[in-house]
Amino acid sequence: MAKQHDYTSLIEWTGDRGQGTRTYRGYDRTWTIATPGKPPVACSNDPLLGGDPTLHNPEDLLLSSLSACHMLWYLHLASSAGIVVRGYRDQPVGVGESTPDGAGRFLRATLKPHILVQRGADLAKADAIHHEIHKVCFIARSVNFPVDYAATYEEVD
C-alpha cells in the first residue's frame, strides 16, 4: 500500500515597489521560497518575462529538481549494483515553448550526467541503471514531458 507524504513550502512575493500591481511594469517578479528549517531561496521570473537573471526561476528549479532526483537514484542503484561512483555532475537541458498568448510548457528535458566511476566498472551496467530510474524517481514520475539522458563516463582510480 502506498504511503502519502506532505511537502510544505512558503512562497512570499517580495516585489512590491510601493504601488503593488497598480501597473503591469510597476512591480518586480521576485519572491522567496521558505521551507521549515532551511535558508530561504530568492527567486524571480524567467528573464524572458522580465525577471532578474541573477535569481533562480521556476524553470531553473524544475530542471534542477529533475536532475537532482535522477542523481540521487543513480547513486543508490549504482551502489546496490556494485558500481563505485566517485563523482557525478549533470548539465541538463530543458526545452520549452511559449505560445503567442504567453502560455508556456516544457517539451522535453535531457539529463547529461558526467559520471566518474571506479576503474574497471562495467560501463554497460552503469549505463543501464538510467533506464530504471524513471520507474522510481519522484520528480520524473510527476512531470508530463519526456525525459531522456545522455550520460558520459570516466574511469578513475
PDB file of C-alpha atoms in Angstrom:
ATOM      1  CA  MET A   1       0.000   0.000   0.000  1.00  0.00           C
ATOM      2  CA  ALA A   2       1.352   3.422  -0.969  1.00  0.00           C
ATOM      3  CA  LYS A   3       2.077   5.997   1.735  1.00  0.00           C
ATOM      4  CA  GLN A   4       1.280   9.658   1.243  1.00  0.00           C
ATOM      5  CA  HIS A   5       3.817  12.354   2.069  1.00  0.00           C
ATOM      6  CA  ASP A   6       3.211  16.024   2.742  1.00  0.00           C
ATOM      7  CA  TYR A   7       5.643  18.620   1.435  1.00  0.00           C
ATOM      8  CA  THR A   8       5.316  22.208   2.571  1.00  0.00           C
ATOM      9  CA  SER A   9       6.720  25.462   1.340  1.00  0.00           C
ATOM     10  CA  LEU A  10       6.076  29.142   1.882  1.00  0.00           C
ATOM     11  CA  ILE A  11       6.156  31.295  -1.246  1.00  0.00           C
ATOM     12  CA  GLU A  12       6.155  35.022  -0.489  1.00  0.00           C
ATOM     13  CA  TRP A  13       6.130  37.758  -3.123  1.00  0.00           C
ATOM     14  CA  THR A  14       8.798  40.406  -2.412  1.00  0.00           C
ATOM     15  CA  GLY A  15       8.309  42.589  -5.499  1.00  0.00           C
ATOM     16  CA  ASP A  16       6.069  45.391  -4.247  1.00  0.00           C
ATOM     17  CA  ARG A  17       7.800  48.680  -5.123  1.00  0.00           C
ATOM     18  CA  GLY A  18       5.235  50.670  -3.139  1.00  0.00           C
ATOM     19  CA  GLN A  19       2.302  50.645  -5.555  1.00  0.00           C
ATOM     20  CA  GLY A  20       1.594  46.928  -5.674  1.00  0.00           C
ATOM     21  CA  THR A  21       0.309  45.737  -9.019  1.00  0.00           C
ATOM     22  CA  ARG A  22      -1.276  49.082  -9.938  1.00  0.00           C
ATOM     23  CA  THR A  23       0.579  48.906 -13.283  1.00  0.00           C
ATOM     24  CA  TYR A  24       1.977  45.885 -15.088  1.00  0.00           C
ATOM     25  CA  ARG A  25       5.545  47.222 -15.144  1.00  0.00           C
ATOM     26  CA  GLY A  26       5.291  48.764 -11.692  1.00  0.00           C
ATOM     27  CA  TYR A  27       6.232  45.673  -9.679  1.00  0.00           C
ATOM     28  CA  ASP A  28       9.057  43.147  -9.529  1.00  0.00           C
ATOM     29  CA  ARG A  29       8.598  39.463 -10.254  1.00  0.00           C
ATOM     30  CA  THR A  30      10.571  38.391  -7.175  1.00  0.00           C
ATOM     31  CA  TRP A  31       9.735  36.133  -4.277  1.00  0.00           C
ATOM     32  CA  THR A  32      11.305  33.872  -1.687  1.00  0.00           C
ATOM     33  CA  ILE A  33      10.863  30.188  -1.087  1.00  0.00           C
ATOM     34  CA  ALA A  34      10.988  29.197   2.566  1.00  0.00           C
ATOM     35  CA  THR A  35      10.753  25.646   3.829  1.00  0.00           C
ATOM     36  CA  PRO A  36      10.840  24.794   7.532  1.00  0.00           C
ATOM     37  CA  GLY A  37      14.362  24.720   8.947  1.00  0.00           C
ATOM     38  CA  LYS A  38      16.095  25.700   5.703  1.00  0.00           C
ATOM     39  CA  PRO A  39      17.505  29.000   4.438  1.00  0.00           C
ATOM     40  CA  PRO A  40      15.233  30.974   2.120  1.00  0.00           C
ATOM     41  CA  VAL A  41      15.841  30.972  -1.631  1.00  0.00           C
ATOM     42  CA  ALA A  42      15.466  34.243  -3.533  1.00  0.00           C
ATOM     43  CA  CYS A  43      13.696  33.789  -6.873  1.00  0.00           C
ATOM     44  CA  SER A  44      12.458  35.743  -9.854  1.00  0.00           C
ATOM     45  CA  ASN A  45      10.598  35.248 -13.090  1.00  0.00           C
ATOM     46  CA  ASP A  46      12.326  33.969 -16.217  1.00  0.00           C
ATOM     47  CA  PRO A  47      14.397  36.820 -17.724  1.00  0.00           C
ATOM     48  CA  LEU A  48      12.420  36.416 -20.971  1.00  0.00           C
ATOM     49  CA  LEU A  49       9.405  37.544 -18.951  1.00  0.00           C
ATOM     50  CA  GLY A  50      11.070  40.465 -17.189  1.00  0.00           C
ATOM     51  CA  GLY A  51      12.669  38.572 -14.330  1.00  0.00           C
ATOM     52  CA  ASP A  52      16.012  39.100 -12.638  1.00  0.00           C
ATOM     53  CA  PRO A  53      18.570  36.923 -14.488  1.00  0.00           C
ATOM     54  CA  THR A  54      20.705  36.591 -11.322  1.00  0.00           C
ATOM     55  CA  LEU A  55      17.977  34.707  -9.422  1.00  0.00           C
ATOM     56  CA  HIS A  56      16.505  31.230  -9.799  1.00  0.00           C
ATOM     57  CA  ASN A  57      13.255  30.988 -11.721  1.00  0.00           C
ATOM     58  CA  PRO A  58      10.606  28.226 -11.690  1.00  0.00           C
ATOM     59  CA  GLU A  59      12.008  26.651 -14.837  1.00  0.00           C
ATOM     60  CA  ASP A  60      15.529  26.506 -13.327  1.00  0.00           C
ATOM     61  CA  LEU A  61      14.135  24.922 -10.188  1.00  0.00           C
ATOM     62  CA  LEU A  62      12.079  22.299 -12.023  1.00  0.00           C
ATOM     63  CA  LEU A  63      15.004  21.246 -14.222  1.00  0.00           C
ATOM     64  CA  SER A  64      17.355  21.176 -11.218  1.00  0.00           C
ATOM     65  CA  SER A  65      14.878  19.101  -9.187  1.00  0.00           C
ATOM     66  CA  LEU A  66      14.538  16.614 -12.023  1.00  0.00           C
ATOM     67  CA  SER A  67      18.310  16.302 -12.327  1.00  0.00           C
ATOM     68  CA  ALA A  68      18.889  16.002  -8.569  1.00  0.00           C
ATOM     69  CA  CYS A  69      16.247  13.295  -8.185  1.00  0.00           C
ATOM     70  CA  HIS A  70      17.816  11.326 -11.038  1.00  0.00           C
ATOM     71  CA  MET A  71      21.276  11.717  -9.496  1.00  0.00           C
ATOM     72  CA  LEU A  72      20.181  10.507  -6.050  1.00  0.00           C
ATOM     73  CA  TRP A  73      18.511   7.431  -7.500  1.00  0.00           C
ATOM     74  CA  TYR A  74      21.517   6.778  -9.741  1.00  0.00           C
ATOM     75  CA  LEU A  75      23.862   6.817  -6.749  1.00  0.00           C
ATOM     76  CA  HIS A  76      21.573   4.469  -4.821  1.00  0.00           C
ATOM     77  CA  LEU A  77      21.105   1.995  -7.662  1.00  0.00           C
ATOM     78  CA  ALA A  78      24.802   2.101  -8.612  1.00  0.00           C
ATOM     79  CA  SER A  79      25.772   1.314  -5.041  1.00  0.00           C
ATOM     80  CA  SER A  80      23.320  -1.606  -4.953  1.00  0.00           C
ATOM     81  CA  ALA A  81      24.731  -2.874  -8.286  1.00  0.00           C
ATOM     82  CA  GLY A  82      28.331  -2.736  -7.044  1.00  0.00           C
ATOM     83  CA  ILE A  83      29.293   0.223  -9.258  1.00  0.00           C
ATOM     84  CA  VAL A  84      31.524   2.631  -7.340  1.00  0.00           C
ATOM     85  CA  VAL A  85      30.714   6.217  -8.309  1.00  0.00           C
ATOM     86  CA  ARG A  86      33.412   8.757  -7.414  1.00  0.00           C
ATOM     87  CA  GLY A  87      31.825  11.853  -8.951  1.00  0.00           C
ATOM     88  CA  TYR A  88      28.641  12.966 -10.647  1.00  0.00           C
ATOM     89  CA  ARG A  89      27.973  16.221 -12.456  1.00  0.00           C
ATOM     90  CA  ASP A  90      24.963  16.974 -14.613  1.00  0.00           C
ATOM     91  CA  GLN A  91      24.273  19.806 -17.028  1.00  0.00           C
ATOM     92  CA  PRO A  92      20.668  19.127 -18.008  1.00  0.00           C
ATOM     93  CA  VAL A  93      18.923  20.929 -20.836  1.00  0.00           C
ATOM     94  CA  GLY A  94      15.205  21.612 -20.824  1.00  0.00           C
ATOM     95  CA  VAL A  95      13.413  22.650 -23.997  1.00  0.00           C
ATOM     96  CA  GLY A  96      10.346  24.783 -23.548  1.00  0.00           C
ATOM     97  CA  GLU A  97       7.923  26.625 -25.739  1.00  0.00           C
ATOM     98  CA  SER A  98       5.886  29.777 -25.322  1.00  0.00           C
ATOM     99  CA  THR A  99       2.721  30.415 -27.279  1.00  0.00           C
ATOM    100  CA  PRO A 100       1.584  33.833 -28.517  1.00  0.00           C
ATOM    101  CA  ASP A 101      -0.869  34.125 -25.607  1.00  0.00           C
ATOM    102  CA  GLY A 102       2.017  33.844 -23.119  1.00  0.00           C
ATOM    103  CA  ALA A 103       1.398  30.255 -22.005  1.00  0.00           C
ATOM    104  CA  GLY A 104       4.444  28.034 -21.746  1.00  0.00           C
ATOM    105  CA  ARG A 105       5.495  24.482 -21.035  1.00  0.00           C
ATOM    106  CA  PHE A 106       8.437  22.131 -21.125  1.00  0.00           C
ATOM    107  CA  LEU A 107       8.502  19.951 -24.231  1.00  0.00           C
ATOM    108  CA  ARG A 108      11.328  17.691 -23.080  1.00  0.00           C
ATOM    109  CA  ALA A 109      14.445  17.514 -20.963  1.00  0.00           C
ATOM    110  CA  THR A 110      17.750  15.767 -21.469  1.00  0.00           C
ATOM    111  CA  LEU A 111      19.925  14.951 -18.496  1.00  0.00           C
ATOM    112  CA  LYS A 112      23.628  14.956 -19.332  1.00  0.00           C
ATOM    113  CA  PRO A 113      25.456  13.496 -16.364  1.00  0.00           C
ATOM    114  CA  HIS A 114      29.210  13.049 -16.474  1.00  0.00           C
ATOM    115  CA  ILE A 115      29.890  10.229 -14.048  1.00  0.00           C
ATOM    116  CA  LEU A 116      33.240   9.277 -12.587  1.00  0.00           C
ATOM    117  CA  VAL A 117      33.338   5.542 -11.877  1.00  0.00           C
ATOM    118  CA  GLN A 118      35.996   3.401 -10.279  1.00  0.00           C
ATOM    119  CA  ARG A 119      38.336   1.978 -12.921  1.00  0.00           C
ATOM    120  CA  GLY A 120      37.186  -1.443 -14.081  1.00  0.00           C
ATOM    121  CA  ALA A 121      33.473  -0.745 -13.617  1.00  0.00           C
ATOM    122  CA  ASP A 122      31.071  -2.423 -16.005  1.00  0.00           C
ATOM    123  CA  LEU A 123      30.128   0.620 -18.097  1.00  0.00           C
ATOM    124  CA  ALA A 124      27.222  -1.126 -19.844  1.00  0.00           C
ATOM    125  CA  LYS A 125      25.771  -1.976 -16.433  1.00  0.00           C
ATOM    126  CA  ALA A 126      26.462   1.573 -15.204  1.00  0.00           C
ATOM    127  CA  ASP A 127      24.598   2.993 -18.187  1.00  0.00           C
ATOM    128  CA  ALA A 128      21.665   0.569 -17.882  1.00  0.00           C
ATOM    129  CA  ILE A 129      20.861   1.997 -14.452  1.00  0.00           C
ATOM    130  CA  HIS A 130      19.481   5.158 -16.069  1.00  0.00           C
ATOM    131  CA  HIS A 131      16.621   3.161 -17.603  1.00  0.00           C
ATOM    132  CA  GLU A 132      15.491   2.015 -14.163  1.00  0.00           C
ATOM    133  CA  ILE A 133      15.449   5.454 -12.555  1.00  0.00           C
ATOM    134  CA  HIS A 134      12.388   6.771 -14.366  1.00  0.00           C
ATOM    135  CA  LYS A 135      10.392   3.959 -12.789  1.00  0.00           C
ATOM    136  CA  VAL A 136      11.126   5.271  -9.277  1.00  0.00           C
ATOM    137  CA  CYS A 137      12.222   8.933  -9.368  1.00  0.00           C
ATOM    138  CA  PHE A 138       9.530  11.034  -7.687  1.00  0.00           C
ATOM    139  CA  ILE A 139      10.077  14.077  -9.908  1.00  0.00           C
ATOM    140  CA  ALA A 140      10.448  12.239 -13.227  1.00  0.00           C
ATOM    141  CA  ARG A 141       7.268  10.278 -12.498  1.00  0.00           C
ATOM    142  CA  SER A 142       5.456  13.573 -11.825  1.00  0.00           C
ATOM    143  CA  VAL A 143       6.264  15.555 -14.960  1.00  0.00           C
ATOM    144  CA  ASN A 144       4.254  15.265 -18.180  1.00  0.00           C
ATOM    145  CA  PHE A 145       7.091  15.666 -20.678  1.00  0.00           C
ATOM    146  CA  PRO A 146       9.702  13.159 -21.856  1.00  0.00           C
ATOM    147  CA  VAL A 147      12.994  12.969 -20.001  1.00  0.00           C
ATOM    148  CA  ASP A 148      15.977  11.440 -21.765  1.00  0.00           C
ATOM    149  CA  TYR A 149      19.589  11.107 -20.755  1.00  0.00           C
ATOM    150  CA  ALA A 150      22.949  11.284 -22.483  1.00  0.00           C
ATOM    151  CA  ALA A 151      25.447  10.130 -19.881  1.00  0.00           C
ATOM    152  CA  THR A 152      29.205  10.060 -20.264  1.00  0.00           C
ATOM    153  CA  TYR A 153      31.581   8.093 -18.080  1.00  0.00           C
ATOM    154  CA  GLU A 154      35.146   8.494 -16.976  1.00  0.00           C
ATOM    155  CA  GLU A 155      37.097   5.810 -15.169  1.00  0.00           C
ATOM    156  CA  VAL A 156      39.221   6.960 -12.243  1.00  0.00           C
ATOM    157  CA  ASP A 157      41.486   5.191  -9.759  1.00  0.00           C
TER     158      ASP A 157
END
